[in-house]
PDB file of C-alpha atoms in Angstrom:
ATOM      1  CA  UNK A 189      14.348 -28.685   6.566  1.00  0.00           C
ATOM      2  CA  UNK A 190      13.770 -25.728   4.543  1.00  0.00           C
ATOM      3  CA  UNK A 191      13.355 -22.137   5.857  1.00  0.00           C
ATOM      4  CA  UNK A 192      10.260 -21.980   5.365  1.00  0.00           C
ATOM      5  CA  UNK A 193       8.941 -24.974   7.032  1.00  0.00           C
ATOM      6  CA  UNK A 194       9.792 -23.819   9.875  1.00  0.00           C
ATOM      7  CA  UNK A 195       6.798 -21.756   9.696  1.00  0.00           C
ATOM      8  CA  UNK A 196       3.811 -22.230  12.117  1.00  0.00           C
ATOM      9  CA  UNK A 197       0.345 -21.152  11.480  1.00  0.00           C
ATOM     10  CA  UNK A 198      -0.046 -17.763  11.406  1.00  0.00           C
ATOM     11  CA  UNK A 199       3.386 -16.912  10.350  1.00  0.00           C
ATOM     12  CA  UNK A 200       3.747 -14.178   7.527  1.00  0.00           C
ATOM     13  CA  UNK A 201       6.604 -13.459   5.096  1.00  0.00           C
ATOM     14  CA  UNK A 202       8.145 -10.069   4.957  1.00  0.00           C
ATOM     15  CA  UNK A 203       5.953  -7.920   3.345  1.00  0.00           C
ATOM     16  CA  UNK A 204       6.767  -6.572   0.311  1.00  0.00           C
ATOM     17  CA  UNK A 205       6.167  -2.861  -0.857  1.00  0.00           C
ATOM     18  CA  UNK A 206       6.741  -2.174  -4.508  1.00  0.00           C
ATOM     19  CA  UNK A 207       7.547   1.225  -5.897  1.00  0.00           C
ATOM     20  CA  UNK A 208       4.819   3.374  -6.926  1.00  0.00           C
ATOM     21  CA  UNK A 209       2.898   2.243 -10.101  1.00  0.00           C
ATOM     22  CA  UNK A 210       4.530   4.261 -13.531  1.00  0.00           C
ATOM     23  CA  UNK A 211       3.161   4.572 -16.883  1.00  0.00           C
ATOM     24  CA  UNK A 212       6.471   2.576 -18.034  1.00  0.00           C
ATOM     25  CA  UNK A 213       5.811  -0.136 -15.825  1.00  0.00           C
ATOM     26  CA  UNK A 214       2.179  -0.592 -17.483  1.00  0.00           C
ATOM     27  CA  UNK A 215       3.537   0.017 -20.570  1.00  0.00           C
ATOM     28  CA  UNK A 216       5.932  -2.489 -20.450  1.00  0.00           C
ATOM     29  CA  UNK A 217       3.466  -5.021 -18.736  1.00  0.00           C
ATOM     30  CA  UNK A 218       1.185  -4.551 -22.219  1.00  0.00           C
ATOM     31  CA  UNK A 219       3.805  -5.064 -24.156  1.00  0.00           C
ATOM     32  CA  UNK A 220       5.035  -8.495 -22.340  1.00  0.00           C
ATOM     33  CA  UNK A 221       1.374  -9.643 -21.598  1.00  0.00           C
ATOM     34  CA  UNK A 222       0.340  -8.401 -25.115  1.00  0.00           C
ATOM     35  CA  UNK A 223      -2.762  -7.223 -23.654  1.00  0.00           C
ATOM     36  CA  UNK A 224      -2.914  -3.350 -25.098  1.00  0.00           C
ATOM     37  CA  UNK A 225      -6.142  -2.567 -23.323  1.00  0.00           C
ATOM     38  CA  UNK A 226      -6.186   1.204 -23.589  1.00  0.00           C
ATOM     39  CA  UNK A 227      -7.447   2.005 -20.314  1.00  0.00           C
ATOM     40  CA  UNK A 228      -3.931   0.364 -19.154  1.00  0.00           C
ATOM     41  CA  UNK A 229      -2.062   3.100 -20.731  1.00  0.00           C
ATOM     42  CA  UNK A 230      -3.843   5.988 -22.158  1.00  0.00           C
ATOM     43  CA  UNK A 231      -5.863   8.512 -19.823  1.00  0.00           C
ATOM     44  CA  UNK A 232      -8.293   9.875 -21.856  1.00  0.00           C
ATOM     45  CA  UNK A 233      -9.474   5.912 -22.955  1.00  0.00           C
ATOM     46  CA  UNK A 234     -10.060   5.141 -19.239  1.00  0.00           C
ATOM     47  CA  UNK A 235     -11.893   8.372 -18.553  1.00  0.00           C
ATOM     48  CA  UNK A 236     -14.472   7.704 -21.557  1.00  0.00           C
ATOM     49  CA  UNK A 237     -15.255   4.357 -19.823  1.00  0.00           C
ATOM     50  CA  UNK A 238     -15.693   6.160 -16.507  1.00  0.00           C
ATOM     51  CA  UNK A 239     -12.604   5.151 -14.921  1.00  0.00           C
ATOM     52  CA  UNK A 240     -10.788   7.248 -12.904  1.00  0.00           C
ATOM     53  CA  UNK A 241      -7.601   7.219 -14.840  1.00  0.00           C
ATOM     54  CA  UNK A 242      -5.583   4.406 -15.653  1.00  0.00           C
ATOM     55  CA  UNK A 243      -5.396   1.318 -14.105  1.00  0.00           C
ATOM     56  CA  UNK A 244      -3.061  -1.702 -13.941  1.00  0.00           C
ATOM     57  CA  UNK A 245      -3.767  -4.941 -15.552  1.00  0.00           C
ATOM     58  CA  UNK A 246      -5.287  -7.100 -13.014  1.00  0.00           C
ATOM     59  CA  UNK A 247      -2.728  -9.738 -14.128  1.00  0.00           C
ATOM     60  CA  UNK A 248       0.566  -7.162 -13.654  1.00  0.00           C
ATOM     61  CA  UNK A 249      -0.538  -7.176  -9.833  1.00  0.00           C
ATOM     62  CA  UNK A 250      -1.079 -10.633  -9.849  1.00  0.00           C
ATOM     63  CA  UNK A 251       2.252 -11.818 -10.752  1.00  0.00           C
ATOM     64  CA  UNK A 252       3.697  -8.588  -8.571  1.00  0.00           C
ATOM     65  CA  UNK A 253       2.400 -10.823  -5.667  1.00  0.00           C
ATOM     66  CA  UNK A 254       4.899 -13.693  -6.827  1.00  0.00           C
ATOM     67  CA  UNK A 255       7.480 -11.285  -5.152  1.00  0.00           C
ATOM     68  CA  UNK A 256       6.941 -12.259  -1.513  1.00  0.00           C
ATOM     69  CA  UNK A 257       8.227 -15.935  -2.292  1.00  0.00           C
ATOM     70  CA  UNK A 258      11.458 -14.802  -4.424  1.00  0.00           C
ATOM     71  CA  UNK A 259      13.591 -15.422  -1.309  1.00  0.00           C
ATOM     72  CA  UNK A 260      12.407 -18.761  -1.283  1.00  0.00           C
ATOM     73  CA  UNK A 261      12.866 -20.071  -4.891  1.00  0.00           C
ATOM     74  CA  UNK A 262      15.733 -22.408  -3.898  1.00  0.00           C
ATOM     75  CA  UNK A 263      13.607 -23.993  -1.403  1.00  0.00           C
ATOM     76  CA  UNK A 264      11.070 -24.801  -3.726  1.00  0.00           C
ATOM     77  CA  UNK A 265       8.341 -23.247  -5.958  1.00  0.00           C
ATOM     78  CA  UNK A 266       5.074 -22.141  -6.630  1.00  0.00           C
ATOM     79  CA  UNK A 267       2.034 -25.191  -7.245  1.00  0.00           C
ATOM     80  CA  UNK A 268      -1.028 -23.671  -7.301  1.00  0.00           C
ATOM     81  CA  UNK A 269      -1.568 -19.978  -7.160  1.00  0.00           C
ATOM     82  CA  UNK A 270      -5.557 -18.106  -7.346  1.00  0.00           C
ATOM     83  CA  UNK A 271      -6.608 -14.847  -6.454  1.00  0.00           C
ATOM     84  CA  UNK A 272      -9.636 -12.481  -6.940  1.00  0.00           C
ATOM     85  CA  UNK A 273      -9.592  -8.781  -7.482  1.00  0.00           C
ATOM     86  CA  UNK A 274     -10.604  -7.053  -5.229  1.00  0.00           C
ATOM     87  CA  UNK A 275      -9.888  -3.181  -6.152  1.00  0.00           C
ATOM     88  CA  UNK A 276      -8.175  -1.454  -9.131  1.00  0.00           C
ATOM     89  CA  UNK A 277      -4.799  -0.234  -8.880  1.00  0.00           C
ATOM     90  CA  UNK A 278      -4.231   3.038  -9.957  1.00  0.00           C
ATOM     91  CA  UNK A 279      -1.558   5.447 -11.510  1.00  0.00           C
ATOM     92  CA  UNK A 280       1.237   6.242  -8.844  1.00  0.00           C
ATOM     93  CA  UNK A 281      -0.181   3.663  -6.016  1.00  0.00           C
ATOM     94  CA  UNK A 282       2.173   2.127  -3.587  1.00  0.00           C
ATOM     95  CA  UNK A 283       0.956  -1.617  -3.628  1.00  0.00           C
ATOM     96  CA  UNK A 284       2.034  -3.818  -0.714  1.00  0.00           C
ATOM     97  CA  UNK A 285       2.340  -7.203  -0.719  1.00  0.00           C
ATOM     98  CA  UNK A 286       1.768  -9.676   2.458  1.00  0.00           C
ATOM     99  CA  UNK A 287       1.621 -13.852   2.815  1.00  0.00           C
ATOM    100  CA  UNK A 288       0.098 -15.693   5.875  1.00  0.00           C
ATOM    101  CA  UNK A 289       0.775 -19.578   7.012  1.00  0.00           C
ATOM    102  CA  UNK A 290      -2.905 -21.181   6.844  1.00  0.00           C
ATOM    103  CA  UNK A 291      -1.609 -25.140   6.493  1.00  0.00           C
ATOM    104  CA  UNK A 292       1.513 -26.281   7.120  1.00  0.00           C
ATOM    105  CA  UNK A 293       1.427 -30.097   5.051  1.00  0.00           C
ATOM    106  CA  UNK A 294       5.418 -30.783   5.386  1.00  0.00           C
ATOM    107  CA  UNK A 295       6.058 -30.001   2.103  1.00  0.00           C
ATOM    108  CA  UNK A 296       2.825 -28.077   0.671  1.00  0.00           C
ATOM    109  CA  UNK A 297       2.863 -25.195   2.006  1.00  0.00           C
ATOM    110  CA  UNK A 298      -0.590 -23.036   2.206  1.00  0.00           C
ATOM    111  CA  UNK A 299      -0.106 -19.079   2.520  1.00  0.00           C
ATOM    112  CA  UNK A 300      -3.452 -16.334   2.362  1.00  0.00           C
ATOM    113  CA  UNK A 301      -1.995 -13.942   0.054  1.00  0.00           C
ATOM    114  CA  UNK A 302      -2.985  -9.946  -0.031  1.00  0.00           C
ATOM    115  CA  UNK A 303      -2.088  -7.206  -1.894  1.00  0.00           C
ATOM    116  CA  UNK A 304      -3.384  -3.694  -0.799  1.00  0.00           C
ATOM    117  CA  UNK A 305      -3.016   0.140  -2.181  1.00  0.00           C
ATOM    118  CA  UNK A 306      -1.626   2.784   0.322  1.00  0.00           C
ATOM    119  CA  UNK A 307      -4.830   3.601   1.630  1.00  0.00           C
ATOM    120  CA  UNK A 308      -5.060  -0.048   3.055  1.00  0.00           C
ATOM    121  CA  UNK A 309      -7.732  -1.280   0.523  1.00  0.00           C
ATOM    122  CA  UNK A 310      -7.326  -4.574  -0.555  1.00  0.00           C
ATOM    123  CA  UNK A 311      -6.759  -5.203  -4.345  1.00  0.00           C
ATOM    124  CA  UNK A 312      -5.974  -8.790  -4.569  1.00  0.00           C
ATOM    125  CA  UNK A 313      -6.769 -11.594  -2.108  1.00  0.00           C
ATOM    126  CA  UNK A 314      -5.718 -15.049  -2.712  1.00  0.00           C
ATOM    127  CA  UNK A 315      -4.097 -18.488  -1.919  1.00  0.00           C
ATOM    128  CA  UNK A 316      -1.094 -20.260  -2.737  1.00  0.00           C
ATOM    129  CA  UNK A 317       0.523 -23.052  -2.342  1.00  0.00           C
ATOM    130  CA  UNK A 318       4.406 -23.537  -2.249  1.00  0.00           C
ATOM    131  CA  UNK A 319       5.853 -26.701  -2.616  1.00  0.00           C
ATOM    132  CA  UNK A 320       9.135 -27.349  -0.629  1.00  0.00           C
ATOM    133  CA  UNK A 321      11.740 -29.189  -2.946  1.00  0.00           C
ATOM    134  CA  UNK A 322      12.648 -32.753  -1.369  1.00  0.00           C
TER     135      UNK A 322
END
């Protein structure tokens, strides 16, 4: 039996808190992604559309949120993974990352994912589901 089915309901994973969001880290995200959005990168862009400043790509948080089940990857892997955005992510926010036990199927595993900013607004909320290796 793997670490993690040991888990009850309820149950969380460490959360995670990444560094605060760079210019280089969205910069490097476009490049990966391929998704050069200006409002990603370049302030003046994102204030013409009314934005605040920057923001992250929706999808650099996203796969941020992969994070929390890194300890885990010899135990098994990711099935099924959705989320909805909830809030933008900023220039210099501290995101952090959390995972909750809501089924416990042997060897699906069902965590409520979150990701929120340092204010404690939520920016991603989501589900996945972890398969345990037999």
């Amino acid at each position: 039996m793997t670490t993690l089915q040991l888990f009850g309901i309820g149950d969380t994973l460490p959360p995670v808190e990444l560094a605060p969001v760079t210019r280089m880290d969205l910069i490097k995200y476009a490049g990966a992604s391929g998704d050069y959005n200006p409002i990603h990168t370049i302030d003046d862009e994102a204030l013409k559309l009314g934005l605040p400043g920057i923001i992250a790509h929706g999808m650099w948080t996203m796969g941020n949120v992969s994070k929390l089940f890194s300890p885990h990857y010899e135990e098994g892997f990711i099935q099924d993974y959705s989320v909805r955005f909830k809030g933008m992510v900023m220039l210099h926010d501290v995101v952090t990352l959390r995972a909750e036990l809501t089924d416990n199927q042997g060897n699906l595993l069902h965590f409520k994912v979150l990701a929120t900013n340092q204010a404690g607004k939520k920016v991603i909320e989501g589900n996945v589901v972890f398969k345990v290796l037999e």
